[in-house]
Amino acid sequence: NAGVMQNPRHLVRRRGQEARLRCSPMKGHSHVYWYRQLPEEGLKFMVYLQKENIIDESGMPKERFSAEFPKEGPSILRIQQVVRGDSAAYFCASSPAGAGNQPQHFGDGTRLSIL
Amino acid sequence: GENVEQHPSTLSVQEGDSAVIKCTYSDSASNYFPWYKQELGKRPQLIIDIRSNVGEKKDQRIAVTLNKTAKHFSLHITETQPEDSAVYFCAAGGTGGFKTIFGAGTRLFVKA
């Protein structure tokens, strides 16, 4: 049973470009979470999604950032017009139904570097 | 809003000693408390979790205690080994779509 799959593992973008980060949850998991981690810091919640629904996006910046989890395919975290401050590791996690009180399983993350 | 505080931020122990990491949470609706271990450059991995209907849970050298009245929970690692060196995160979650809030992490160094 494959775990949470994130791609790409590393992504380099120039300022002003778009970054798309993908996350395929574990089989049978319908809840996806995105977190941002700066070096030497903790996991900052960004957004929580179920299939075709955004449940909580309170941790996501109001501009340039968006997330989706379509009926088919992976969850996508999209960052438009990237800036240097967007450089970070972005982790995706998934859990089965009943999120909040279920273990979250993390992917290996995407390390985003902005030139 | 919801908040989880974690202490200490850094902990250094001698191999074989015990390590204790403490967390407090703010939202009384929280009823699920996982702990994650993250090695350098790797994904966070769940090492143990506890639900609010129990006060203590143990898995080999790792134990977690929960005091719901005080909104406090702790991770205890006994007989520490160099491979226990990592960053440890506590978290608090609840039911019905309530998101999980993570502590800021504790960097544990186990000296051989």
PDB file of N, CA and C in Angstrom, chain A residues 3-4 9 33 35 37 40-45 48 50 55-56 58-59 91 98-109 111, chain B residues 2 31-32 34 36 38 40-46 49 51 87 89 92-105 107:
ATOM      1  N   GLY A   3       2.323   4.888   0.264  1.00  0.00           N
ATOM      2  CA  GLY A   3       2.037   5.970   1.184  1.00  0.00           C
ATOM      3  C   GLY A   3       1.625   7.217   0.442  1.00  0.00           C
ATOM      4  N   VAL A   4       1.693   8.346   1.144  1.00  0.00           N
ATOM      5  CA  VAL A   4       1.368   9.629   0.536  1.00  0.00           C
ATOM      6  C   VAL A   4       2.486   9.991  -0.446  1.00  0.00           C
ATOM      7  N   ARG A   9       9.836  16.343  -5.793  1.00  0.00           N
ATOM      8  CA  ARG A   9      10.535  16.423  -4.509  1.00  0.00           C
ATOM      9  C   ARG A   9      11.238  17.763  -4.350  1.00  0.00           C
ATOM     10  N   TYR A  33      -4.228  17.421   3.866  1.00  0.00           N
ATOM     11  CA  TYR A  33      -3.776  18.621   4.554  1.00  0.00           C
ATOM     12  C   TYR A  33      -2.474  19.091   3.908  1.00  0.00           C
ATOM     13  N   TYR A  35       0.889  21.571   4.667  1.00  0.00           N
ATOM     14  CA  TYR A  35       1.642  22.299   5.682  1.00  0.00           C
ATOM     15  C   TYR A  35       2.865  22.924   5.032  1.00  0.00           C
ATOM     16  N   GLN A  37       6.792  24.341   5.960  1.00  0.00           N
ATOM     17  CA  GLN A  37       7.841  24.278   6.978  1.00  0.00           C
ATOM     18  C   GLN A  37       9.057  25.047   6.509  1.00  0.00           C
ATOM     19  N   GLU A  40      14.412  24.903  10.263  1.00  0.00           N
ATOM     20  CA  GLU A  40      14.506  25.030  11.718  1.00  0.00           C
ATOM     21  C   GLU A  40      13.181  25.438  12.369  1.00  0.00           C
ATOM     22  N   GLU A  41      12.079  25.335  11.651  1.00  0.00           N
ATOM     23  CA  GLU A  41      10.790  25.713  12.228  1.00  0.00           C
ATOM     24  C   GLU A  41       9.790  24.561  12.182  1.00  0.00           C
ATOM     25  N   GLY A  42       8.625  24.794  12.769  1.00  0.00           N
ATOM     26  CA  GLY A  42       7.591  23.767  12.841  1.00  0.00           C
ATOM     27  C   GLY A  42       6.724  23.716  11.611  1.00  0.00           C
ATOM     28  N   LEU A  43       5.699  22.881  11.695  1.00  0.00           N
ATOM     29  CA  LEU A  43       4.742  22.694  10.607  1.00  0.00           C
ATOM     30  C   LEU A  43       3.607  23.697  10.751  1.00  0.00           C
ATOM     31  N   LYS A  44       3.448  24.532   9.747  1.00  0.00           N
ATOM     32  CA  LYS A  44       2.387  25.527   9.779  1.00  0.00           C
ATOM     33  C   LYS A  44       1.234  25.075   8.895  1.00  0.00           C
ATOM     34  N   PHE A  45       0.073  24.908   9.493  1.00  0.00           N
ATOM     35  CA  PHE A  45      -1.107  24.481   8.753  1.00  0.00           C
ATOM     36  C   PHE A  45      -1.468  25.514   7.676  1.00  0.00           C
ATOM     37  N   TYR A  48      -6.997  22.453   4.577  1.00  0.00           N
ATOM     38  CA  TYR A  48      -7.521  21.105   4.802  1.00  0.00           C
ATOM     39  C   TYR A  48      -8.638  20.890   3.787  1.00  0.00           C
ATOM     40  N   GLN A  50     -11.260  17.977   1.639  1.00  0.00           N
ATOM     41  CA  GLN A  50     -11.815  16.683   1.310  1.00  0.00           C
ATOM     42  C   GLN A  50     -12.078  16.696  -0.186  1.00  0.00           C
ATOM     43  N   ILE A  55     -12.263  22.512   3.295  1.00  0.00           N
ATOM     44  CA  ILE A  55     -12.917  22.522   4.598  1.00  0.00           C
ATOM     45  C   ILE A  55     -12.414  23.688   5.441  1.00  0.00           C
ATOM     46  N   ASP A  56     -11.104  23.922   5.392  1.00  0.00           N
ATOM     47  CA  ASP A  56     -10.507  24.968   6.226  1.00  0.00           C
ATOM     48  C   ASP A  56      -9.276  25.500   5.518  1.00  0.00           C
ATOM     49  N   SER A  58      -7.837  28.473   6.579  1.00  0.00           N
ATOM     50  CA  SER A  58      -7.485  29.599   7.436  1.00  0.00           C
ATOM     51  C   SER A  58      -5.983  29.853   7.512  1.00  0.00           C
ATOM     52  N   GLY A  59      -5.166  28.865   7.170  1.00  0.00           N
ATOM     53  CA  GLY A  59      -3.723  29.053   7.230  1.00  0.00           C
ATOM     54  C   GLY A  59      -3.096  29.455   5.914  1.00  0.00           C
ATOM     55  N   PHE A  91       4.684  20.166   2.926  1.00  0.00           N
ATOM     56  CA  PHE A  91       4.311  18.784   3.204  1.00  0.00           C
ATOM     57  C   PHE A  91       2.809  18.605   3.030  1.00  0.00           C
ATOM     58  N   GLY A  98     -13.174  11.061   9.104  1.00  0.00           N
ATOM     59  CA  GLY A  98     -13.152  11.357  10.529  1.00  0.00           C
ATOM     60  C   GLY A  98     -11.938  12.164  10.911  1.00  0.00           C
ATOM     61  N   ALA A  99     -11.512  13.022  10.024  1.00  0.00           N
ATOM     62  CA  ALA A  99     -10.289  13.803  10.221  1.00  0.00           C
ATOM     63  C   ALA A  99     -10.349  14.628  11.491  1.00  0.00           C
ATOM     64  N   GLY A 100      -9.183  14.972  11.983  1.00  0.00           N
ATOM     65  CA  GLY A 100      -9.071  15.731  13.223  1.00  0.00           C
ATOM     66  C   GLY A 100      -8.711  14.811  14.359  1.00  0.00           C
ATOM     67  N   ASN A 101      -9.306  13.624  14.382  1.00  0.00           N
ATOM     68  CA  ASN A 101      -8.947  12.683  15.428  1.00  0.00           C
ATOM     69  C   ASN A 101      -8.436  11.369  14.845  1.00  0.00           C
ATOM     70  N   GLN A 102      -7.840  11.497  13.654  1.00  0.00           N
ATOM     71  CA  GLN A 102      -7.225  10.345  13.019  1.00  0.00           C
ATOM     72  C   GLN A 102      -5.773  10.656  12.703  1.00  0.00           C
ATOM     73  N   PRO A 103      -4.909   9.632  12.711  1.00  0.00           N
ATOM     74  CA  PRO A 103      -3.495   9.892  12.383  1.00  0.00           C
ATOM     75  C   PRO A 103      -3.349  10.455  10.982  1.00  0.00           C
ATOM     76  N   GLN A 104      -2.465  11.415  10.849  1.00  0.00           N
ATOM     77  CA  GLN A 104      -2.137  11.955   9.544  1.00  0.00           C
ATOM     78  C   GLN A 104      -0.829  11.319   9.082  1.00  0.00           C
ATOM     79  N   HIS A 105      -0.826  10.895   7.838  1.00  0.00           N
ATOM     80  CA  HIS A 105       0.354  10.284   7.245  1.00  0.00           C
ATOM     81  C   HIS A 105       0.951  11.269   6.252  1.00  0.00           C
ATOM     82  N   PHE A 106       2.232  11.558   6.426  1.00  0.00           N
ATOM     83  CA  PHE A 106       2.872  12.595   5.639  1.00  0.00           C
ATOM     84  C   PHE A 106       3.605  12.035   4.423  1.00  0.00           C
ATOM     85  N   GLY A 107       3.653  12.866   3.391  1.00  0.00           N
ATOM     86  CA  GLY A 107       4.508  12.594   2.252  1.00  0.00           C
ATOM     87  C   GLY A 107       5.915  13.094   2.525  1.00  0.00           C
ATOM     88  N   ASP A 108       6.807  12.912   1.531  1.00  0.00           N
ATOM     89  CA  ASP A 108       8.204  13.309   1.687  1.00  0.00           C
ATOM     90  C   ASP A 108       8.419  14.802   1.491  1.00  0.00           C
ATOM     91  N   GLY A 109       7.388  15.510   1.075  1.00  0.00           N
ATOM     92  CA  GLY A 109       7.501  16.949   0.933  1.00  0.00           C
ATOM     93  C   GLY A 109       8.029  17.389  -0.420  1.00  0.00           C
ATOM     94  N   ARG A 111      10.454  20.478  -1.748  1.00  0.00           N
ATOM     95  CA  ARG A 111      11.307  21.602  -1.382  1.00  0.00           C
ATOM     96  C   ARG A 111      11.270  22.622  -2.510  1.00  0.00           C
TER      97      ARG A 111
ATOM     98  N   GLU B   2      -7.001  28.389  18.186  1.00  0.00           N
ATOM     99  CA  GLU B   2      -6.371  27.206  18.769  1.00  0.00           C
ATOM    100  C   GLU B   2      -4.857  27.399  18.820  1.00  0.00           C
ATOM    101  N   ASN B  31      -9.425  16.206  21.335  1.00  0.00           N
ATOM    102  CA  ASN B  31      -9.531  14.890  21.960  1.00  0.00           C
ATOM    103  C   ASN B  31      -8.577  13.869  21.356  1.00  0.00           C
ATOM    104  N   TYR B  32      -7.643  14.339  20.529  1.00  0.00           N
ATOM    105  CA  TYR B  32      -6.687  13.426  19.902  1.00  0.00           C
ATOM    106  C   TYR B  32      -5.327  14.102  19.886  1.00  0.00           C
ATOM    107  N   PRO B  34      -1.462  13.352  18.819  1.00  0.00           N
ATOM    108  CA  PRO B  34      -0.385  12.554  18.231  1.00  0.00           C
ATOM    109  C   PRO B  34       0.974  13.208  18.463  1.00  0.00           C
ATOM    110  N   TYR B  36       4.873  13.269  16.560  1.00  0.00           N
ATOM    111  CA  TYR B  36       5.595  12.951  15.340  1.00  0.00           C
ATOM    112  C   TYR B  36       7.087  13.156  15.553  1.00  0.00           C
ATOM    113  N   GLN B  38      10.612  13.820  13.344  1.00  0.00           N
ATOM    114  CA  GLN B  38      11.094  14.211  12.025  1.00  0.00           C
ATOM    115  C   GLN B  38      12.612  14.255  12.034  1.00  0.00           C
ATOM    116  N   LEU B  40      16.232  14.855  10.012  1.00  0.00           N
ATOM    117  CA  LEU B  40      16.675  15.922   9.119  1.00  0.00           C
ATOM    118  C   LEU B  40      16.387  15.580   7.660  1.00  0.00           C
ATOM    119  N   GLY B  41      15.645  16.434   7.003  1.00  0.00           N
ATOM    120  CA  GLY B  41      15.362  16.259   5.579  1.00  0.00           C
ATOM    121  C   GLY B  41      14.321  15.211   5.251  1.00  0.00           C
ATOM    122  N   LYS B  42      13.645  14.701   6.284  1.00  0.00           N
ATOM    123  CA  LYS B  42      12.679  13.631   6.037  1.00  0.00           C
ATOM    124  C   LYS B  42      11.279  14.038   6.467  1.00  0.00           C
ATOM    125  N   ARG B  43      10.342  13.162   6.200  1.00  0.00           N
ATOM    126  CA  ARG B  43       8.943  13.435   6.524  1.00  0.00           C
ATOM    127  C   ARG B  43       8.687  13.251   8.009  1.00  0.00           C
ATOM    128  N   PRO B  44       7.720  13.964   8.585  1.00  0.00           N
ATOM    129  CA  PRO B  44       7.290  13.665   9.953  1.00  0.00           C
ATOM    130  C   PRO B  44       6.645  12.285   9.989  1.00  0.00           C
ATOM    131  N   GLN B  45       6.986  11.510  11.023  1.00  0.00           N
ATOM    132  CA  GLN B  45       6.420  10.168  11.160  1.00  0.00           C
ATOM    133  C   GLN B  45       5.754  10.036  12.513  1.00  0.00           C
ATOM    134  N   LEU B  46       4.546   9.503  12.498  1.00  0.00           N
ATOM    135  CA  LEU B  46       3.807   9.284  13.734  1.00  0.00           C
ATOM    136  C   LEU B  46       4.507   8.230  14.586  1.00  0.00           C
ATOM    137  N   ASP B  49       0.276   8.027  19.673  1.00  0.00           N
ATOM    138  CA  ASP B  49      -0.824   8.963  19.846  1.00  0.00           C
ATOM    139  C   ASP B  49      -1.682   8.527  21.026  1.00  0.00           C
ATOM    140  N   ARG B  51      -5.715   9.263  22.938  1.00  0.00           N
ATOM    141  CA  ARG B  51      -7.027   9.881  22.861  1.00  0.00           C
ATOM    142  C   ARG B  51      -7.476  10.262  24.265  1.00  0.00           C
ATOM    143  N   VAL B  87      13.769  15.959  15.528  1.00  0.00           N
ATOM    144  CA  VAL B  87      12.813  16.959  16.008  1.00  0.00           C
ATOM    145  C   VAL B  87      11.491  16.254  16.292  1.00  0.00           C
ATOM    146  N   PHE B  89       7.440  16.658  17.311  1.00  0.00           N
ATOM    147  CA  PHE B  89       6.301  17.577  17.299  1.00  0.00           C
ATOM    148  C   PHE B  89       5.122  16.955  18.033  1.00  0.00           C
ATOM    149  N   ALA B  92      -2.514  18.582  18.518  1.00  0.00           N
ATOM    150  CA  ALA B  92      -3.831  18.400  19.127  1.00  0.00           C
ATOM    151  C   ALA B  92      -4.880  18.497  18.039  1.00  0.00           C
ATOM    152  N   GLY B  93      -5.819  17.537  18.046  1.00  0.00           N
ATOM    153  CA  GLY B  93      -6.896  17.532  17.057  1.00  0.00           C
ATOM    154  C   GLY B  93      -8.205  17.151  17.712  1.00  0.00           C
ATOM    155  N   GLY B  94      -9.294  17.274  16.926  1.00  0.00           N
ATOM    156  CA  GLY B  94     -10.604  16.955  17.467  1.00  0.00           C
ATOM    157  C   GLY B  94     -11.472  16.278  16.436  1.00  0.00           C
ATOM    158  N   THR B  95     -12.744  16.286  16.631  1.00  0.00           N
ATOM    159  CA  THR B  95     -13.670  15.588  15.746  1.00  0.00           C
ATOM    160  C   THR B  95     -14.354  16.567  14.798  1.00  0.00           C
ATOM    161  N   GLY B  96     -15.034  16.014  13.817  1.00  0.00           N
ATOM    162  CA  GLY B  96     -15.885  16.827  12.958  1.00  0.00           C
ATOM    163  C   GLY B  96     -15.167  17.841  12.108  1.00  0.00           C
ATOM    164  N   GLY B  97     -14.024  17.466  11.533  1.00  0.00           N
ATOM    165  CA  GLY B  97     -13.345  18.376  10.634  1.00  0.00           C
ATOM    166  C   GLY B  97     -12.431  19.366  11.321  1.00  0.00           C
ATOM    167  N   PHE B  98     -12.302  19.253  12.589  1.00  0.00           N
ATOM    168  CA  PHE B  98     -11.402  20.137  13.332  1.00  0.00           C
ATOM    169  C   PHE B  98      -9.957  19.833  12.938  1.00  0.00           C
ATOM    170  N   LYS B  99      -9.239  20.867  12.529  1.00  0.00           N
ATOM    171  CA  LYS B  99      -7.900  20.620  12.042  1.00  0.00           C
ATOM    172  C   LYS B  99      -6.948  20.334  13.191  1.00  0.00           C
ATOM    173  N   THR B 100      -5.825  19.699  12.868  1.00  0.00           N
ATOM    174  CA  THR B 100      -4.800  19.373  13.845  1.00  0.00           C
ATOM    175  C   THR B 100      -3.824  20.531  13.950  1.00  0.00           C
ATOM    176  N   ILE B 101      -3.541  20.961  15.166  1.00  0.00           N
ATOM    177  CA  ILE B 101      -2.602  22.058  15.411  1.00  0.00           C
ATOM    178  C   ILE B 101      -1.311  21.463  15.964  1.00  0.00           C
ATOM    179  N   PHE B 102      -0.198  21.840  15.365  1.00  0.00           N
ATOM    180  CA  PHE B 102       1.109  21.319  15.764  1.00  0.00           C
ATOM    181  C   PHE B 102       1.830  22.297  16.679  1.00  0.00           C
ATOM    182  N   GLY B 103       2.602  21.739  17.613  1.00  0.00           N
ATOM    183  CA  GLY B 103       3.529  22.533  18.386  1.00  0.00           C
ATOM    184  C   GLY B 103       4.723  22.929  17.522  1.00  0.00           C
ATOM    185  N   ALA B 104       5.568  23.785  18.059  1.00  0.00           N
ATOM    186  CA  ALA B 104       6.702  24.324  17.297  1.00  0.00           C
ATOM    187  C   ALA B 104       7.861  23.348  17.176  1.00  0.00           C
ATOM    188  N   GLY B 105       7.833  22.268  17.936  1.00  0.00           N
ATOM    189  CA  GLY B 105       8.868  21.250  17.818  1.00  0.00           C
ATOM    190  C   GLY B 105       9.923  21.321  18.911  1.00  0.00           C
ATOM    191  N   ARG B 107      13.898  19.980  19.419  1.00  0.00           N
ATOM    192  CA  ARG B 107      15.066  19.336  18.811  1.00  0.00           C
ATOM    193  C   ARG B 107      15.788  18.556  19.894  1.00  0.00           C
TER     194      ARG B 107
END
